[in-house]
Amino acid sequence: MHNILLIDSNEQSIDKIKGKIDWAYYGFIIQDAVMTIADGLSLINDKSYDLYLLNLTHLDIFGFKFCEQIRKQTANPILLIGGEKDFNLVRQAMNLRVNDYLPNPVANEELVDSIMKIKESIEEKKAKVLTYNTNQSQPKTASNIIDIVKDYVEQSIHENITLKEISDTLHYNASYLGQKFKCQEKMTFIQYLLEQRMEKAKYLLRFTDMKIYQIAYQVGYTDLDWFYKKFKSHTGVSASVYRETSSEEVVNQQHSI
């Protein structure tokens, strides 16, 4: 059963959400429900939840502030319900890597569809964790633990990856693992992750017809503007210019054969 933290500043609304669908039937349980951001912050500092469910109907902008705090702690799924059908709110939710945003009125079918997709992603990640743990029968030396981290990055490059999440998965202290990673790879984990994202983006720009926004999502960016900025900073040219010049190089190579 996957546990949920529900944040909703209205007590009647909390009861309504609890009874809106048969959560247990779909594999979830609302383990805790809080009415204030302060109580929510206290809980996320002490516990980990499989899903964070926020009702924006009464939280308004404070709901997004709370999402920011969640993202500092974990990459686990966030589902926003309620609120208005506003493009700026949707964009803000995407920037915070929220898994889904269901504005009012929220139909039961929509909610079920959303949580089932989230459930699938949760179970895929847990299966991946189980695979890592069962496959590492030999002692985890400093060298092979870094190889595991690098393999995790390769397999999950399209997701929101944090060293803390990987450390928790491997039962390591995040600071210790970060130091070991830098010592072996001669760069920080963040630098390595950025390099891997950019190298895959370059490959996809050069050898596929995927749209640039699709490539951005494929390498873990939901904010297209942020992807453009990071790509140009890393390569010195924009993604569109890189694709254009790379395509010309490929054509020239083919003609020279």
C-alpha atoms as a PDB file:
ATOM      1  CA  MET A   1       0.000   0.000   0.000  1.00  0.00           C
ATOM      2  CA  HIS A   2       1.431   3.387  -1.027  1.00  0.00           C
ATOM      3  CA  ASN A   3       1.160   6.114   1.616  1.00  0.00           C
ATOM      4  CA  ILE A   4      -0.099   9.626   0.961  1.00  0.00           C
ATOM      5  CA  LEU A   5       0.367  12.930   2.752  1.00  0.00           C
ATOM      6  CA  LEU A   6      -2.705  15.116   2.135  1.00  0.00           C
ATOM      7  CA  ILE A   7      -2.427  18.885   2.612  1.00  0.00           C
ATOM      8  CA  ASP A   8      -5.725  20.776   2.636  1.00  0.00           C
ATOM      9  CA  SER A   9      -6.572  23.769   4.809  1.00  0.00           C
ATOM     10  CA  ASN A  10     -10.267  22.879   5.015  1.00  0.00           C
ATOM     11  CA  GLU A  11     -11.381  20.058   7.341  1.00  0.00           C
ATOM     12  CA  GLN A  12     -14.589  19.319   5.426  1.00  0.00           C
ATOM     13  CA  SER A  13     -12.632  19.191   2.184  1.00  0.00           C
ATOM     14  CA  ILE A  14     -10.202  16.683   3.724  1.00  0.00           C
ATOM     15  CA  ASP A  15     -13.095  14.393   4.609  1.00  0.00           C
ATOM     16  CA  LYS A  16     -14.531  14.814   1.125  1.00  0.00           C
ATOM     17  CA  ILE A  17     -11.245  13.868  -0.547  1.00  0.00           C
ATOM     18  CA  LYS A  18     -10.843  10.842   1.716  1.00  0.00           C
ATOM     19  CA  GLY A  19     -14.268   9.604   0.640  1.00  0.00           C
ATOM     20  CA  LYS A  20     -14.050  10.698  -2.996  1.00  0.00           C
ATOM     21  CA  ILE A  21     -12.699   7.343  -4.195  1.00  0.00           C
ATOM     22  CA  ASP A  22     -11.795   4.009  -2.637  1.00  0.00           C
ATOM     23  CA  TRP A  23      -8.104   4.808  -2.170  1.00  0.00           C
ATOM     24  CA  ALA A  24      -7.237   1.359  -0.798  1.00  0.00           C
ATOM     25  CA  TYR A  25      -8.771  -0.325  -3.842  1.00  0.00           C
ATOM     26  CA  TYR A  26      -6.259   1.521  -6.026  1.00  0.00           C
ATOM     27  CA  GLY A  27      -3.331   0.735  -3.750  1.00  0.00           C
ATOM     28  CA  PHE A  28      -3.103   3.932  -1.686  1.00  0.00           C
ATOM     29  CA  ILE A  29      -3.755   5.010   1.872  1.00  0.00           C
ATOM     30  CA  ILE A  30      -4.006   8.598   3.112  1.00  0.00           C
ATOM     31  CA  GLN A  31      -1.659   8.099   6.037  1.00  0.00           C
ATOM     32  CA  ASP A  32      -1.586  11.698   7.243  1.00  0.00           C
ATOM     33  CA  ALA A  33      -3.667  14.796   6.550  1.00  0.00           C
ATOM     34  CA  VAL A  34      -2.678  18.282   7.696  1.00  0.00           C
ATOM     35  CA  MET A  35      -4.342  21.666   7.465  1.00  0.00           C
ATOM     36  CA  THR A  36      -1.350  24.003   7.746  1.00  0.00           C
ATOM     37  CA  ILE A  37       1.893  24.382   5.846  1.00  0.00           C
ATOM     38  CA  ALA A  38       3.790  24.372   9.154  1.00  0.00           C
ATOM     39  CA  ASP A  39       2.389  20.941  10.068  1.00  0.00           C
ATOM     40  CA  GLY A  40       3.168  19.701   6.585  1.00  0.00           C
ATOM     41  CA  LEU A  41       6.782  20.902   6.798  1.00  0.00           C
ATOM     42  CA  SER A  42       7.170  19.171  10.141  1.00  0.00           C
ATOM     43  CA  LEU A  43       5.999  15.874   8.647  1.00  0.00           C
ATOM     44  CA  ILE A  44       8.107  15.942   5.478  1.00  0.00           C
ATOM     45  CA  ASN A  45      11.198  16.555   7.597  1.00  0.00           C
ATOM     46  CA  ASP A  46      10.470  13.428   9.657  1.00  0.00           C
ATOM     47  CA  LYS A  47       8.789  11.050   7.206  1.00  0.00           C
ATOM     48  CA  SER A  48       8.829  10.013   3.585  1.00  0.00           C
ATOM     49  CA  TYR A  49       5.623   9.549   1.596  1.00  0.00           C
ATOM     50  CA  ASP A  50       5.017   7.818  -1.723  1.00  0.00           C
ATOM     51  CA  LEU A  51       2.689  10.610  -2.858  1.00  0.00           C
ATOM     52  CA  TYR A  52       2.102  14.204  -1.775  1.00  0.00           C
ATOM     53  CA  LEU A  53      -1.479  15.311  -2.499  1.00  0.00           C
ATOM     54  CA  LEU A  54      -2.262  19.025  -2.255  1.00  0.00           C
ATOM     55  CA  ASN A  55      -5.663  20.661  -2.654  1.00  0.00           C
ATOM     56  CA  LEU A  56      -5.032  24.151  -4.052  1.00  0.00           C
ATOM     57  CA  THR A  57      -8.655  25.235  -3.633  1.00  0.00           C
ATOM     58  CA  HIS A  58      -7.877  26.763  -0.241  1.00  0.00           C
ATOM     59  CA  LEU A  59      -4.065  26.792  -0.240  1.00  0.00           C
ATOM     60  CA  ASP A  60      -3.616  29.095  -3.254  1.00  0.00           C
ATOM     61  CA  ILE A  61      -0.010  30.270  -3.717  1.00  0.00           C
ATOM     62  CA  PHE A  62       1.077  28.677  -0.442  1.00  0.00           C
ATOM     63  CA  GLY A  63       0.532  25.278  -2.050  1.00  0.00           C
ATOM     64  CA  PHE A  64       3.294  25.993  -4.562  1.00  0.00           C
ATOM     65  CA  LYS A  65       5.574  27.221  -1.781  1.00  0.00           C
ATOM     66  CA  PHE A  66       5.016  23.892  -0.052  1.00  0.00           C
ATOM     67  CA  CYS A  67       5.810  22.039  -3.285  1.00  0.00           C
ATOM     68  CA  GLU A  68       9.162  23.836  -3.357  1.00  0.00           C
ATOM     69  CA  GLN A  69       9.918  22.515   0.122  1.00  0.00           C
ATOM     70  CA  ILE A  70       8.906  18.988  -0.872  1.00  0.00           C
ATOM     71  CA  ARG A  71      11.219  19.106  -3.879  1.00  0.00           C
ATOM     72  CA  LYS A  72      14.119  20.075  -1.619  1.00  0.00           C
ATOM     73  CA  GLN A  73      13.522  16.847   0.301  1.00  0.00           C
ATOM     74  CA  THR A  74      12.477  14.291  -2.300  1.00  0.00           C
ATOM     75  CA  ALA A  75      11.674  13.568  -5.937  1.00  0.00           C
ATOM     76  CA  ASN A  76       8.633  11.479  -4.968  1.00  0.00           C
ATOM     77  CA  PRO A  77       5.384  12.226  -6.836  1.00  0.00           C
ATOM     78  CA  ILE A  78       3.282  15.347  -6.195  1.00  0.00           C
ATOM     79  CA  LEU A  79      -0.349  15.586  -7.297  1.00  0.00           C
ATOM     80  CA  LEU A  80      -2.129  18.952  -7.251  1.00  0.00           C
ATOM     81  CA  ILE A  81      -5.921  19.087  -7.331  1.00  0.00           C
ATOM     82  CA  GLY A  82      -8.310  22.006  -7.189  1.00  0.00           C
ATOM     83  CA  GLY A  83      -7.434  25.543  -8.178  1.00  0.00           C
ATOM     84  CA  GLU A  84      -8.101  27.274 -11.460  1.00  0.00           C
ATOM     85  CA  LYS A  85      -7.513  26.374 -15.094  1.00  0.00           C
ATOM     86  CA  ASP A  86      -4.707  28.883 -15.438  1.00  0.00           C
ATOM     87  CA  PHE A  87      -1.726  28.453 -17.785  1.00  0.00           C
ATOM     88  CA  ASN A  88       0.631  30.232 -15.392  1.00  0.00           C
ATOM     89  CA  LEU A  89      -0.312  27.836 -12.595  1.00  0.00           C
ATOM     90  CA  VAL A  90       0.236  24.843 -14.870  1.00  0.00           C
ATOM     91  CA  ARG A  91       3.629  26.227 -15.931  1.00  0.00           C
ATOM     92  CA  GLN A  92       4.583  26.804 -12.303  1.00  0.00           C
ATOM     93  CA  ALA A  93       3.565  23.237 -11.488  1.00  0.00           C
ATOM     94  CA  MET A  94       5.717  21.923 -14.346  1.00  0.00           C
ATOM     95  CA  ASN A  95       8.727  23.890 -13.119  1.00  0.00           C
ATOM     96  CA  LEU A  96       8.334  22.163  -9.746  1.00  0.00           C
ATOM     97  CA  ARG A  97       8.171  18.766 -11.478  1.00  0.00           C
ATOM     98  CA  VAL A  98       4.654  18.138 -10.248  1.00  0.00           C
ATOM     99  CA  ASN A  99       3.406  14.847 -11.658  1.00  0.00           C
ATOM    100  CA  ASP A 100      -0.113  16.029 -12.426  1.00  0.00           C
ATOM    101  CA  TYR A 101      -2.382  19.042 -11.975  1.00  0.00           C
ATOM    102  CA  LEU A 102      -6.167  18.568 -11.904  1.00  0.00           C
ATOM    103  CA  PRO A 103      -8.034  21.897 -11.676  1.00  0.00           C
ATOM    104  CA  ASN A 104     -11.591  22.201 -10.390  1.00  0.00           C
ATOM    105  CA  PRO A 105     -13.957  20.518 -10.873  1.00  0.00           C
ATOM    106  CA  VAL A 106     -12.050  17.269 -10.291  1.00  0.00           C
ATOM    107  CA  ALA A 107     -13.935  14.275 -11.680  1.00  0.00           C
ATOM    108  CA  ASN A 108     -13.486  10.919  -9.978  1.00  0.00           C
ATOM    109  CA  GLU A 109     -12.407   9.347 -13.266  1.00  0.00           C
ATOM    110  CA  GLU A 110      -9.689  11.968 -13.701  1.00  0.00           C
ATOM    111  CA  LEU A 111      -8.404  11.384 -10.186  1.00  0.00           C
ATOM    112  CA  VAL A 112      -8.325   7.603 -10.599  1.00  0.00           C
ATOM    113  CA  ASP A 113      -6.551   7.873 -13.951  1.00  0.00           C
ATOM    114  CA  SER A 114      -3.949  10.207 -12.444  1.00  0.00           C
ATOM    115  CA  ILE A 115      -3.167   8.136  -9.362  1.00  0.00           C
ATOM    116  CA  MET A 116      -2.927   4.941 -11.412  1.00  0.00           C
ATOM    117  CA  LYS A 117      -0.279   6.541 -13.624  1.00  0.00           C
ATOM    118  CA  ILE A 118       1.535   7.735 -10.521  1.00  0.00           C
ATOM    119  CA  LYS A 119       1.240   4.273  -8.985  1.00  0.00           C
ATOM    120  CA  GLU A 120       2.870   2.782 -12.079  1.00  0.00           C
ATOM    121  CA  SER A 121       5.813   5.191 -11.831  1.00  0.00           C
ATOM    122  CA  ILE A 122       6.198   4.478  -8.084  1.00  0.00           C
ATOM    123  CA  GLU A 123       6.273   0.741  -8.643  1.00  0.00           C
ATOM    124  CA  GLU A 124       8.689   1.027 -11.570  1.00  0.00           C
ATOM    125  CA  LYS A 125      11.086   2.997  -9.368  1.00  0.00           C
ATOM    126  CA  LYS A 126      10.732   0.549  -6.478  1.00  0.00           C
ATOM    127  CA  ALA A 127      11.355  -2.356  -8.843  1.00  0.00           C
ATOM    128  CA  LYS A 128      14.477  -0.596 -10.048  1.00  0.00           C
ATOM    129  CA  VAL A 129      15.638  -0.127  -6.467  1.00  0.00           C
ATOM    130  CA  LEU A 130      15.021  -3.802  -5.745  1.00  0.00           C
ATOM    131  CA  THR A 131      17.042  -4.763  -8.810  1.00  0.00           C
ATOM    132  CA  TYR A 132      19.960  -2.605  -7.707  1.00  0.00           C
ATOM    133  CA  ASN A 133      19.913  -4.032  -4.200  1.00  0.00           C
ATOM    134  CA  THR A 134      19.605  -7.693  -5.221  1.00  0.00           C
ATOM    135  CA  ASN A 135      22.226  -7.436  -7.956  1.00  0.00           C
ATOM    136  CA  GLN A 136      24.868  -6.010  -5.651  1.00  0.00           C
ATOM    137  CA  SER A 137      25.827  -9.179  -3.814  1.00  0.00           C
ATOM    138  CA  GLN A 138      29.492  -8.246  -3.498  1.00  0.00           C
ATOM    139  CA  PRO A 139      30.647  -5.743  -0.843  1.00  0.00           C
ATOM    140  CA  LYS A 140      29.977  -2.149  -1.900  1.00  0.00           C
ATOM    141  CA  THR A 141      33.457  -0.686  -2.269  1.00  0.00           C
ATOM    142  CA  ALA A 142      33.963   3.003  -3.000  1.00  0.00           C
ATOM    143  CA  SER A 143      34.629   2.124  -6.641  1.00  0.00           C
ATOM    144  CA  ASN A 144      31.640  -0.073  -7.406  1.00  0.00           C
ATOM    145  CA  ILE A 145      29.197   2.106  -5.474  1.00  0.00           C
ATOM    146  CA  ILE A 146      30.085   4.978  -7.820  1.00  0.00           C
ATOM    147  CA  ASP A 147      29.499   2.672 -10.785  1.00  0.00           C
ATOM    148  CA  ILE A 148      26.057   1.908  -9.358  1.00  0.00           C
ATOM    149  CA  VAL A 149      25.333   5.635  -9.044  1.00  0.00           C
ATOM    150  CA  LYS A 150      26.395   6.223 -12.655  1.00  0.00           C
ATOM    151  CA  ASP A 151      24.260   3.327 -13.844  1.00  0.00           C
ATOM    152  CA  TYR A 152      21.302   4.734 -11.899  1.00  0.00           C
ATOM    153  CA  VAL A 153      21.772   8.090 -13.643  1.00  0.00           C
ATOM    154  CA  GLU A 154      21.890   6.416 -17.045  1.00  0.00           C
ATOM    155  CA  GLN A 155      18.685   4.463 -16.421  1.00  0.00           C
ATOM    156  CA  SER A 156      16.800   7.386 -14.844  1.00  0.00           C
ATOM    157  CA  ILE A 157      18.118  10.357 -16.859  1.00  0.00           C
ATOM    158  CA  HIS A 158      14.558  11.325 -17.844  1.00  0.00           C
ATOM    159  CA  GLU A 159      13.529  11.668 -14.191  1.00  0.00           C
ATOM    160  CA  ASN A 160      14.171  14.213 -11.478  1.00  0.00           C
ATOM    161  CA  ILE A 161      17.322  12.699  -9.964  1.00  0.00           C
ATOM    162  CA  THR A 162      18.870  13.791  -6.686  1.00  0.00           C
ATOM    163  CA  LEU A 163      21.910  12.432  -4.898  1.00  0.00           C
ATOM    164  CA  LYS A 164      19.861  12.254  -1.706  1.00  0.00           C
ATOM    165  CA  GLU A 165      17.334   9.960  -3.350  1.00  0.00           C
ATOM    166  CA  ILE A 166      20.084   7.689  -4.681  1.00  0.00           C
ATOM    167  CA  SER A 167      21.817   7.716  -1.286  1.00  0.00           C
ATOM    168  CA  ASP A 168      18.611   6.701   0.468  1.00  0.00           C
ATOM    169  CA  THR A 169      18.109   3.931  -2.073  1.00  0.00           C
ATOM    170  CA  LEU A 170      21.605   2.564  -1.485  1.00  0.00           C
ATOM    171  CA  HIS A 171      21.509   3.186   2.269  1.00  0.00           C
ATOM    172  CA  TYR A 172      24.416   5.632   2.133  1.00  0.00           C
ATOM    173  CA  ASN A 173      24.994   9.015   3.709  1.00  0.00           C
ATOM    174  CA  ALA A 174      24.459  11.626   0.970  1.00  0.00           C
ATOM    175  CA  SER A 175      27.418  13.817   1.992  1.00  0.00           C
ATOM    176  CA  TYR A 176      29.750  10.819   2.167  1.00  0.00           C
ATOM    177  CA  LEU A 177      28.593   9.518  -1.211  1.00  0.00           C
ATOM    178  CA  GLY A 178      28.988  12.980  -2.737  1.00  0.00           C
ATOM    179  CA  GLN A 179      32.580  13.199  -1.511  1.00  0.00           C
ATOM    180  CA  LYS A 180      33.391   9.727  -2.822  1.00  0.00           C
ATOM    181  CA  PHE A 181      31.839  10.563  -6.184  1.00  0.00           C
ATOM    182  CA  LYS A 182      33.865  13.760  -6.545  1.00  0.00           C
ATOM    183  CA  CYS A 183      37.063  12.001  -5.499  1.00  0.00           C
ATOM    184  CA  GLN A 184      36.665   9.252  -8.104  1.00  0.00           C
ATOM    185  CA  GLU A 185      35.115  11.199 -10.992  1.00  0.00           C
ATOM    186  CA  LYS A 186      36.975  14.508 -10.457  1.00  0.00           C
ATOM    187  CA  MET A 187      33.673  16.366 -10.624  1.00  0.00           C
ATOM    188  CA  THR A 188      30.633  16.789  -8.413  1.00  0.00           C
ATOM    189  CA  PHE A 189      27.529  14.649  -8.864  1.00  0.00           C
ATOM    190  CA  ILE A 190      25.610  17.714 -10.118  1.00  0.00           C
ATOM    191  CA  GLN A 191      28.287  18.394 -12.737  1.00  0.00           C
ATOM    192  CA  TYR A 192      28.240  14.756 -13.825  1.00  0.00           C
ATOM    193  CA  LEU A 193      24.438  14.689 -14.059  1.00  0.00           C
ATOM    194  CA  LEU A 194      24.431  17.869 -16.164  1.00  0.00           C
ATOM    195  CA  GLU A 195      27.103  16.454 -18.467  1.00  0.00           C
ATOM    196  CA  GLN A 196      25.144  13.231 -18.979  1.00  0.00           C
ATOM    197  CA  ARG A 197      21.920  15.126 -19.690  1.00  0.00           C
ATOM    198  CA  MET A 198      23.639  17.378 -22.216  1.00  0.00           C
ATOM    199  CA  GLU A 199      25.461  14.519 -23.967  1.00  0.00           C
ATOM    200  CA  LYS A 200      22.223  12.616 -24.412  1.00  0.00           C
ATOM    201  CA  ALA A 201      20.479  15.796 -25.616  1.00  0.00           C
ATOM    202  CA  LYS A 202      23.258  16.317 -28.188  1.00  0.00           C
ATOM    203  CA  TYR A 203      22.869  12.739 -29.404  1.00  0.00           C
ATOM    204  CA  LEU A 204      19.099  13.068 -29.764  1.00  0.00           C
ATOM    205  CA  LEU A 205      19.406  16.412 -31.544  1.00  0.00           C
ATOM    206  CA  ARG A 206      21.892  14.947 -33.987  1.00  0.00           C
ATOM    207  CA  PHE A 207      20.432  11.543 -34.730  1.00  0.00           C
ATOM    208  CA  THR A 208      16.664  11.817 -34.207  1.00  0.00           C
ATOM    209  CA  ASP A 209      13.759  13.892 -35.482  1.00  0.00           C
ATOM    210  CA  MET A 210      12.348  14.458 -32.008  1.00  0.00           C
ATOM    211  CA  LYS A 211      11.074  17.955 -31.256  1.00  0.00           C
ATOM    212  CA  ILE A 212      13.346  19.954 -28.962  1.00  0.00           C
ATOM    213  CA  TYR A 213      10.742  20.060 -26.206  1.00  0.00           C
ATOM    214  CA  GLN A 214      10.476  16.261 -26.421  1.00  0.00           C
ATOM    215  CA  ILE A 215      14.243  15.959 -26.088  1.00  0.00           C
ATOM    216  CA  ALA A 216      14.175  18.286 -23.081  1.00  0.00           C
ATOM    217  CA  TYR A 217      11.648  16.018 -21.351  1.00  0.00           C
ATOM    218  CA  GLN A 218      13.651  12.941 -22.362  1.00  0.00           C
ATOM    219  CA  VAL A 219      16.702  14.245 -20.486  1.00  0.00           C
ATOM    220  CA  GLY A 220      14.841  15.363 -17.380  1.00  0.00           C
ATOM    221  CA  TYR A 221      13.784  18.964 -18.065  1.00  0.00           C
ATOM    222  CA  THR A 222      10.142  20.002 -17.861  1.00  0.00           C
ATOM    223  CA  ASP A 223      10.979  23.712 -18.164  1.00  0.00           C
ATOM    224  CA  LEU A 224      11.954  24.237 -21.813  1.00  0.00           C
ATOM    225  CA  ASP A 225      13.447  27.693 -21.180  1.00  0.00           C
ATOM    226  CA  TRP A 226      15.704  26.227 -18.499  1.00  0.00           C
ATOM    227  CA  PHE A 227      16.804  23.469 -20.885  1.00  0.00           C
ATOM    228  CA  TYR A 228      17.655  26.040 -23.562  1.00  0.00           C
ATOM    229  CA  LYS A 229      19.686  28.034 -21.041  1.00  0.00           C
ATOM    230  CA  LYS A 230      21.624  25.026 -19.716  1.00  0.00           C
ATOM    231  CA  PHE A 231      22.265  23.632 -23.208  1.00  0.00           C
ATOM    232  CA  LYS A 232      23.671  26.897 -24.543  1.00  0.00           C
ATOM    233  CA  SER A 233      25.775  27.387 -21.417  1.00  0.00           C
ATOM    234  CA  HIS A 234      27.171  23.856 -21.804  1.00  0.00           C
ATOM    235  CA  THR A 235      27.788  23.799 -25.570  1.00  0.00           C
ATOM    236  CA  GLY A 236      28.135  27.468 -26.481  1.00  0.00           C
ATOM    237  CA  VAL A 237      25.297  27.323 -29.035  1.00  0.00           C
ATOM    238  CA  SER A 238      21.527  26.994 -28.910  1.00  0.00           C
ATOM    239  CA  ALA A 239      19.864  23.603 -29.310  1.00  0.00           C
ATOM    240  CA  SER A 240      18.428  24.580 -32.707  1.00  0.00           C
ATOM    241  CA  VAL A 241      21.818  25.774 -34.013  1.00  0.00           C
ATOM    242  CA  TYR A 242      23.485  22.613 -32.719  1.00  0.00           C
ATOM    243  CA  ARG A 243      20.925  20.469 -34.556  1.00  0.00           C
ATOM    244  CA  GLU A 244      21.367  22.430 -37.764  1.00  0.00           C
ATOM    245  CA  THR A 245      25.173  22.277 -37.782  1.00  0.00           C
ATOM    246  CA  SER A 246      25.198  18.617 -36.735  1.00  0.00           C
ATOM    247  CA  SER A 247      22.831  17.714 -39.563  1.00  0.00           C
ATOM    248  CA  GLU A 248      25.151  19.426 -42.045  1.00  0.00           C
ATOM    249  CA  GLU A 249      28.109  17.450 -40.672  1.00  0.00           C
ATOM    250  CA  VAL A 250      26.225  14.164 -41.045  1.00  0.00           C
ATOM    251  CA  VAL A 251      25.316  14.991 -44.668  1.00  0.00           C
ATOM    252  CA  ASN A 252      28.936  15.937 -45.479  1.00  0.00           C
ATOM    253  CA  GLN A 253      30.206  12.702 -43.948  1.00  0.00           C
ATOM    254  CA  GLN A 254      27.758  10.673 -46.029  1.00  0.00           C
ATOM    255  CA  HIS A 255      28.859  12.441 -49.225  1.00  0.00           C
ATOM    256  CA  SER A 256      32.511  11.788 -48.450  1.00  0.00           C
ATOM    257  CA  ILE A 257      31.968   8.016 -48.117  1.00  0.00           C
END
